[in-house]
Amino acid sequence: MWQKTTGIVLHTLKYNDASNIVDIYTRENGRGSFLVPALRSRRSSVKAVLFQPLSLIEFEADYRPTANLHRIKEAKSRMPFRTLPYDPYKSAIAMFLAEFLYRALREEAENEPLFAYLEHSIRWLDECEQGFSNFHLVFLMRLSRFLGLYPNTDDYAEGCFFDMLNACFTPLQPPHRAFLKPDEAARINVLMRMNYETMHLFSMNRVERNRCLTVINDYYRLHLPDFPVLKSLEVLGELFGG
């Protein structure tokens, strides 16, 4: 059945000389895999250039209940980017977050609040002119709410440890190795208070920002089965090392 939908591009893989397989997180049906023509043609109704990391697109696909791969007939940009593909810092963030979402979002079901959050975040990053060095950190912490992984901050007090395994702050050192000591736990608590509008007020140096990114990635790896070390993690750490 042909269905019009809106989606966010997560990952593209070459299938053969004529086609690519594109993983897209859609508003109506959650995550899906789609067969997209790879050939470049002015007459084509599905242009390969549309399927860049985090691109917002509107398209028509042939959804079949027993199929794992759906064919796309028509596609167009929902929001042409102003800066995201052209700013090296923003494009690195987009590449990293697309890879992260490709590994983290596995549900094939509608989740309107999650889609709205992703769309709002992508638009915000594209329109922001400065002060977005902490964007990926704030994005990932807030994403955890939609995946049921957001830490419990109610019990935080100065000097607490952060128990990564049980997602909570505790005054006692946990009896396992997956925890943060009080100095790093305090930094995570600060990070959880940030949002896109206020994050520029919280300064971090290279070591602090990279450490937060590593901790967040480790946190997700603890709670999501088979979540890997991301290839783009090191690139992003180097780029925002200032």
PDB file of N, CA, C and O in Angstrom, residues 163 173-177 179:
ATOM      1  N   ASP A 163      25.380   6.255  39.941  1.00  0.00           N
ATOM      2  CA  ASP A 163      25.292   4.841  39.619  1.00  0.00           C
ATOM      3  C   ASP A 163      24.757   4.715  38.193  1.00  0.00           C
ATOM      4  O   ASP A 163      23.560   4.862  37.952  1.00  0.00           O
ATOM      5  N   GLN A 173      29.205   4.610  47.534  1.00  0.00           N
ATOM      6  CA  GLN A 173      29.820   4.069  46.329  1.00  0.00           C
ATOM      7  C   GLN A 173      29.140   2.752  45.944  1.00  0.00           C
ATOM      8  O   GLN A 173      29.028   1.847  46.770  1.00  0.00           O
ATOM      9  N   PRO A 174      28.657   2.632  44.707  1.00  0.00           N
ATOM     10  CA  PRO A 174      27.972   1.398  44.278  1.00  0.00           C
ATOM     11  C   PRO A 174      28.904   0.185  44.347  1.00  0.00           C
ATOM     12  O   PRO A 174      30.131   0.323  44.210  1.00  0.00           O
ATOM     13  N   PRO A 175      28.334  -1.014  44.519  1.00  0.00           N
ATOM     14  CA  PRO A 175      29.142  -2.228  44.660  1.00  0.00           C
ATOM     15  C   PRO A 175      29.561  -2.830  43.325  1.00  0.00           C
ATOM     16  O   PRO A 175      29.841  -4.023  43.243  1.00  0.00           O
ATOM     17  N   HIS A 176      29.572  -2.021  42.271  1.00  0.00           N
ATOM     18  CA  HIS A 176      30.022  -2.470  40.950  1.00  0.00           C
ATOM     19  C   HIS A 176      30.898  -1.368  40.358  1.00  0.00           C
ATOM     20  O   HIS A 176      31.130  -0.334  41.003  1.00  0.00           O
ATOM     21  N   ARG A 177      31.393  -1.553  39.143  1.00  0.00           N
ATOM     22  CA  ARG A 177      32.353  -0.609  38.572  1.00  0.00           C
ATOM     23  C   ARG A 177      31.722   0.456  37.679  1.00  0.00           C
ATOM     24  O   ARG A 177      32.408   1.387  37.261  1.00  0.00           O
ATOM     25  N   PHE A 179      30.121   3.333  37.711  1.00  0.00           N
ATOM     26  CA  PHE A 179      29.684   4.522  38.453  1.00  0.00           C
ATOM     27  C   PHE A 179      30.660   5.669  38.205  1.00  0.00           C
ATOM     28  O   PHE A 179      31.780   5.472  37.727  1.00  0.00           O
TER      29      PHE A 179
END
